[in-house]
Coordinates of C-alpha atoms and ligand atoms in Angstrom, one line a residue:
M1 CA 108.0 69.8 101.6
R2 CA 107.6 73.5 102.4
R3 CA 106.2 75.6 99.5
R4 CA 108.4 78.4 98.0
L5 CA 107.2 81.9 98.5
S6 CA 106.9 82.3 94.7
D7 CA 103.8 80.0 94.9
L8 CA 102.2 82.8 96.7
H9 CA 103.9 85.9 95.3
R10 CA 105.4 86.1 91.8
T11 CA 106.6 89.7 91.9
A12 CA 107.7 92.1 94.6
F13 CA 108.6 95.8 94.9
V14 CA 111.0 96.8 97.6
T15 CA 112.1 100.4 98.5
G16 CA 115.6 101.0 99.8
A17 CA 116.7 97.6 98.4
A18 CA 120.4 98.3 97.8
S19 CA 121.5 98.2 101.5
G20 CA 120.7 97.0 105.0
L21 CA 117.3 95.4 105.6
G22 CA 116.0 96.1 102.1
R23 CA 118.9 94.2 100.6
A24 CA 118.4 91.3 103.0
F25 CA 114.7 91.2 102.1
S26 CA 115.4 91.3 98.4
G27 CA 118.0 88.5 98.7
M28 CA 115.5 86.4 100.7
L29 CA 112.8 87.0 98.0
L30 CA 115.1 86.2 95.1
A31 CA 116.2 83.0 96.9
E32 CA 112.5 82.1 97.2
G33 CA 112.0 82.5 93.4
V34 CA 110.2 85.8 93.6
R35 CA 111.1 88.5 90.9
V36 CA 112.2 91.6 92.7
W37 CA 112.1 95.3 91.6
G38 CA 114.2 97.2 94.1
T39 CA 114.7 101.0 94.5
S40 CA 117.6 103.2 95.3
R41 CA 118.5 106.9 94.8
D42 CA 121.7 105.7 93.2
L43 CA 121.4 102.7 90.8
S44 CA 125.2 102.0 90.9
R45 CA 124.6 100.6 94.4
F46 CA 123.1 97.5 92.7
S47 CA 126.2 96.7 90.8
E48 CA 127.4 94.1 93.4
P49 CA 126.7 90.5 92.5
G50 CA 123.1 89.3 93.4
P51 CA 122.8 87.2 96.5
A52 CA 120.8 84.3 94.9
G53 CA 122.7 82.4 92.3
G54 CA 122.8 85.1 89.6
N55 CA 119.2 86.3 90.1
R56 CA 119.3 90.1 90.2
V57 CA 117.0 92.9 91.4
S58 CA 115.5 95.0 88.6
P59 CA 116.7 98.4 89.6
V60 CA 114.3 101.3 90.0
L61 CA 115.4 104.9 90.6
L62 CA 113.2 106.4 93.4
D63 CA 113.6 109.2 95.8
L64 CA 111.0 109.7 98.5
A65 CA 111.9 113.3 98.7
D66 CA 110.0 113.6 95.4
P67 CA 106.6 111.9 96.2
A68 CA 105.1 112.4 92.7
G69 CA 108.3 111.1 91.1
A70 CA 108.3 108.1 93.5
E71 CA 104.7 107.2 92.6
A72 CA 105.4 107.5 88.9
A73 CA 108.5 105.3 89.3
Y74 CA 106.3 102.7 91.2
R75 CA 103.7 102.8 88.4
R76 CA 106.3 102.3 85.6
A77 CA 107.8 99.3 87.5
A78 CA 104.3 97.9 88.2
A79 CA 103.5 98.1 84.4
E80 CA 106.8 96.3 83.6
A81 CA 106.1 93.6 86.2
G82 CA 102.5 93.1 85.2
G83 CA 101.5 94.2 88.8
F84 CA 103.1 93.6 92.2
D85 CA 101.9 90.8 94.4
L86 CA 104.1 92.0 97.3
V87 CA 105.1 95.6 98.1
I88 CA 107.6 96.3 100.9
N89 CA 107.9 100.0 101.9
N90 CA 111.3 99.8 103.6
A91 CA 113.2 103.0 102.7
G92 CA 113.9 105.4 105.5
Y93 CA 116.6 107.4 107.3
G94 CA 117.3 109.0 110.7
V95 CA 117.8 112.6 111.8
F96 CA 119.3 112.9 115.3
G97 CA 119.2 116.0 117.4
D98 CA 117.3 118.4 119.7
F99 CA 113.9 119.2 118.2
A100 CA 114.2 122.9 119.0
A101 CA 117.7 123.3 117.7
I102 CA 117.2 121.7 114.3
D103 CA 115.4 123.6 111.6
A104 CA 111.7 122.7 111.2
A105 CA 112.2 122.2 107.5
V106 CA 114.5 119.2 108.3
W107 CA 111.9 117.5 110.4
R108 CA 109.1 118.3 107.9
A109 CA 111.2 116.9 105.0
Q110 CA 111.7 113.7 107.0
V111 CA 108.0 113.2 107.8
E112 CA 107.1 114.1 104.2
A113 CA 109.5 111.5 102.8
M114 CA 109.0 108.7 105.3
L115 CA 105.3 109.1 106.0
V116 CA 103.6 111.2 103.3
A117 CA 105.4 109.8 100.3
T118 CA 105.2 106.3 101.7
L119 CA 101.5 106.8 102.2
G120 CA 101.3 107.6 98.4
L121 CA 103.1 104.4 97.5
T122 CA 101.0 102.4 99.9
H123 CA 97.8 103.9 98.3
A124 CA 98.9 103.0 94.8
A125 CA 99.9 99.5 95.7
Y126 CA 97.0 98.7 98.1
R127 CA 94.4 100.0 95.6
E128 CA 95.7 97.6 92.9
M129 CA 95.7 94.7 95.4
R130 CA 92.1 95.4 96.4
V131 CA 91.0 95.4 92.8
R132 CA 92.7 92.0 92.2
G133 CA 91.5 90.7 95.6
R134 CA 95.0 89.4 96.6
G135 CA 98.5 90.6 97.5
C136 CA 100.5 91.6 100.5
L137 CA 101.6 95.0 101.7
V138 CA 104.5 95.3 104.2
N139 CA 105.2 98.7 105.8
V140 CA 108.6 98.6 107.6
S141 CA 108.0 100.7 110.7
S142 CA 110.1 100.4 113.8
L143 CA 109.8 99.5 117.5
A144 CA 110.3 103.3 117.8
A145 CA 106.6 103.5 117.0
E146 CA 105.9 102.2 120.4
F147 CA 109.2 103.1 122.2
P148 CA 110.1 106.6 120.8
L149 CA 113.9 107.1 120.7
P150 CA 115.2 110.4 122.3
Y151 CA 116.1 113.1 119.9
M152 CA 114.6 111.5 116.9
A153 CA 111.3 113.4 116.9
G154 CA 110.7 113.3 113.1
Y155 CA 111.6 109.6 112.9
N156 CA 109.3 108.7 115.8
T157 CA 106.5 110.7 114.3
A158 CA 106.9 109.1 110.8
K159 CA 107.1 105.6 112.2
A160 CA 104.1 106.0 114.6
G161 CA 102.1 107.4 111.6
L162 CA 103.1 104.6 109.4
S163 CA 102.1 102.0 112.0
A164 CA 98.8 103.8 112.4
L165 CA 98.3 103.7 108.6
S166 CA 99.1 100.0 108.6
E167 CA 96.7 99.3 111.5
S168 CA 93.9 101.2 109.6
L169 CA 94.5 99.0 106.5
I170 CA 94.7 95.8 108.6
Q171 CA 91.1 96.6 109.7
E172 CA 89.9 97.7 106.3
A173 CA 91.5 94.7 104.4
R174 CA 89.7 92.1 106.5
G175 CA 88.1 89.5 104.2
S176 CA 89.5 91.2 101.1
G177 CA 92.2 88.7 100.2
V178 CA 94.9 91.3 100.9
A179 CA 97.3 91.0 103.8
V180 CA 98.8 94.0 105.5
I181 CA 101.9 93.6 107.7
D182 CA 103.2 96.3 110.1
F183 CA 106.8 95.1 110.4
R184 CA 108.5 96.6 113.4
P185 CA 112.3 96.0 113.6
G186 CA 114.3 96.6 116.7
D187 CA 118.0 97.4 116.2
Y188 CA 119.7 95.7 113.3
N189 CA 123.3 96.1 112.3
T190 CA 123.0 98.0 109.0
G191 CA 124.4 101.3 107.7
F192 CA 121.4 103.1 109.3
N193 CA 123.4 104.8 112.0
D194 CA 126.2 105.7 109.7
A195 CA 123.7 107.4 107.4
I196 CA 121.9 109.2 110.2
R197 CA 121.9 113.0 109.8
R198 CA 123.5 114.9 112.8
D199 CA 124.2 118.5 112.2
P200 CA 127.0 119.7 114.5
A201 CA 126.0 123.3 113.7
A202 CA 122.6 122.7 115.3
A203 CA 123.9 122.2 118.8
G204 CA 121.3 123.4 121.4
P205 CA 121.7 124.2 125.1
G206 CA 121.1 120.5 125.9
E207 CA 123.8 119.2 123.7
A208 CA 125.5 117.2 126.5
S209 CA 122.3 115.3 126.9
V210 CA 122.0 114.8 123.1
D211 CA 125.5 113.4 123.1
R212 CA 124.9 111.0 126.0
A213 CA 121.7 109.7 124.3
W214 CA 123.6 109.3 120.9
R215 CA 126.4 107.3 122.6
A216 CA 123.9 105.0 124.3
I217 CA 121.8 104.4 121.1
D218 CA 124.9 103.9 118.9
A219 CA 126.5 101.4 121.4
M220 CA 123.3 99.4 121.5
F221 CA 123.0 99.6 117.7
R222 CA 126.6 98.3 117.1
G223 CA 125.9 95.1 119.0
S224 CA 122.6 94.3 117.2
P225 CA 121.7 91.3 115.1
E226 CA 122.5 91.0 111.4
P227 CA 119.8 91.9 108.8
G228 CA 119.4 88.2 107.8
R229 CA 117.4 87.6 111.0
A230 CA 114.9 90.3 110.0
A231 CA 114.6 88.7 106.5
A232 CA 113.9 85.3 108.2
D233 CA 111.2 86.9 110.4
L234 CA 109.7 88.5 107.4
L235 CA 109.7 85.3 105.4
A236 CA 107.9 83.5 108.2
A237 CA 105.3 86.2 108.3
L238 CA 104.9 86.2 104.5
R239 CA 104.4 82.4 104.6
R240 CA 101.6 82.8 107.2
N241 CA 100.0 85.3 104.7
R242 CA 98.0 87.0 107.5
S243 CA 97.7 90.7 108.4
G244 CA 99.2 91.8 111.7
I245 CA 102.0 93.4 113.6
V246 CA 105.4 91.6 113.4
R247 CA 108.1 92.6 115.8
S248 CA 111.6 91.5 114.8
G249 CA 115.0 91.7 116.6
G250 CA 116.8 90.8 119.8
F251 CA 114.8 89.1 122.5
F252 CA 114.7 92.0 124.9
Q253 CA 113.7 94.7 122.4
A254 CA 111.3 92.6 120.3
R255 CA 109.8 90.3 122.9
A256 CA 110.4 91.2 126.5
A257 CA 110.0 95.1 126.3
P258 CA 106.7 95.1 124.4
F259 CA 105.3 92.5 126.8
L260 CA 106.5 94.3 130.0
A261 CA 105.3 97.7 128.6
R262 CA 101.8 96.4 128.6
L263 CA 101.9 95.7 132.3
V264 CA 103.1 99.1 133.6
P265 CA 101.9 102.7 133.3
A266 CA 103.5 104.9 130.5
C267 CA 105.4 107.0 133.0
V268 CA 107.4 103.9 134.1
V269 CA 108.2 103.1 130.5
R270 CA 109.4 106.7 130.0
A271 CA 111.5 106.6 133.2
A272 CA 113.1 103.3 132.0
S273 CA 113.9 104.8 128.6
R274 CA 115.5 107.9 130.3
R275 CA 117.6 105.6 132.4
Y276 CA 118.6 103.5 129.3
F277 CA 119.5 106.4 127.1
G278 CA 120.9 108.7 129.8
G279 CA 118.9 111.7 128.7
R280 CA 117.8 114.6 131.0
Ligands
NAP301 N1 118.5 99.1 111.3 C1 117.7 99.3 112.3 O1 118.1 99.1 113.4 C2 116.3 99.6 112.1 C3 115.4 99.5 113.2 C4 114.1 99.8 113.0 C5 113.6 100.2 111.7 N2 114.5 100.3 110.7 C6 113.9 100.7 109.4 O2 114.3 99.8 108.4 C7 114.4 100.5 107.1 C8 115.7 100.1 106.5 O3 116.7 100.7 107.2 P1 118.2 100.0 107.3 O4 118.5 99.7 108.7 O5 118.3 99.0 106.3 O6 119.1 101.3 106.9 P2 120.0 101.6 105.6 O7 120.9 100.5 105.3 O8 120.5 103.0 105.8 O9 118.9 101.6 104.4 C9 118.0 102.6 104.3 C10 117.5 102.6 102.9 O10 116.5 103.6 102.7 C11 116.7 104.2 101.5 N3 116.4 105.6 101.6 C12 116.8 106.6 102.5 N4 116.3 107.8 102.2 C13 115.6 107.6 101.1 C14 114.9 108.5 100.3 N5 114.8 109.8 100.6 N6 114.3 108.0 99.2 C15 114.4 106.7 98.8 N7 115.1 105.8 99.6 C16 115.7 106.3 100.7 C17 118.2 104.1 101.2 O11 118.3 103.9 99.8 P3 119.5 104.6 98.9 O12 120.5 105.3 99.8 O13 120.1 103.4 98.2 O14 118.8 105.5 98.0 C18 118.6 102.8 101.9 O15 118.6 101.7 101.0 C19 114.2 102.0 107.4 O16 112.9 102.4 107.2 C20 114.5 102.1 108.9 O17 113.8 103.2 109.5 C21 115.8 100.0 110.8

């Protein structure tokens, strides 16, 4: 009989656990008998019934826009849990628009929240795991780290940086007993696009092109798989308990495109992306 994940990990910390992928990951972990501490900026979002026979996420208030506060919240939860065996840095958001037309402060805030604050949480969690000589760290990046989406400069930067951080730790963690997973989802049908920030006041001269790209991205997103599939892919990776990159999503995005992209020069990939998204 297959072992439950709780034989490997007793406790988990999941950021952005009240919706979308984070909620699906938390549900999967609870169903596997793992105790889950999950974060949101609004704890009332956890009031819906838990997905696994009454087991509930222990709610943690955390906002990545406040890196010091986020680390303090992590440490309080870790003390309460007696340490985390599994940490999933999942929280993130999109900003969509022309890089030049949107204020630099908006891009900077996104990179600070999604990359710099997440690096802080990663450091706190990874350091504890290294001391204990066991544990698993999962950073939820995106296929955008290898196929940057048009008009999402801050997001692409943050995700590429996060994947680079995970890759660094994959190398450093070798032989330490700690596993590091760079989890790269393709499109999943969550509230991500509804939450995306588009400022109509920030329309630049290329707005028609921005609109075309948005329509293409949004249409693709609306037909994407449900988050349960990402949770199943993550569960399989956690059971393997090995460091590495895990791509998750529809066959074309998560399997065919990364394979084909290795066979052709970058300019061909860029041209395909332009055609796909209808940009300039
Ligand atoms: N869905 C996709 O197609 C897709 C593809 C590739 C990668 N991803 C990545 O997967 C992760 C989860 O996204 P999702 O699709 O599940 O979208 P989602 O439903 O919008 O969930 C995003 C989560 O991030 C949290 N969050 C956003 N900004 C935050 C902040 N400043 N501080 C703390 N938490 C914050 C939100 O928590 P609260 O609002 O509850 O505070 C929310 O639970 C993100 O990192 C995203 O980039 C998603």
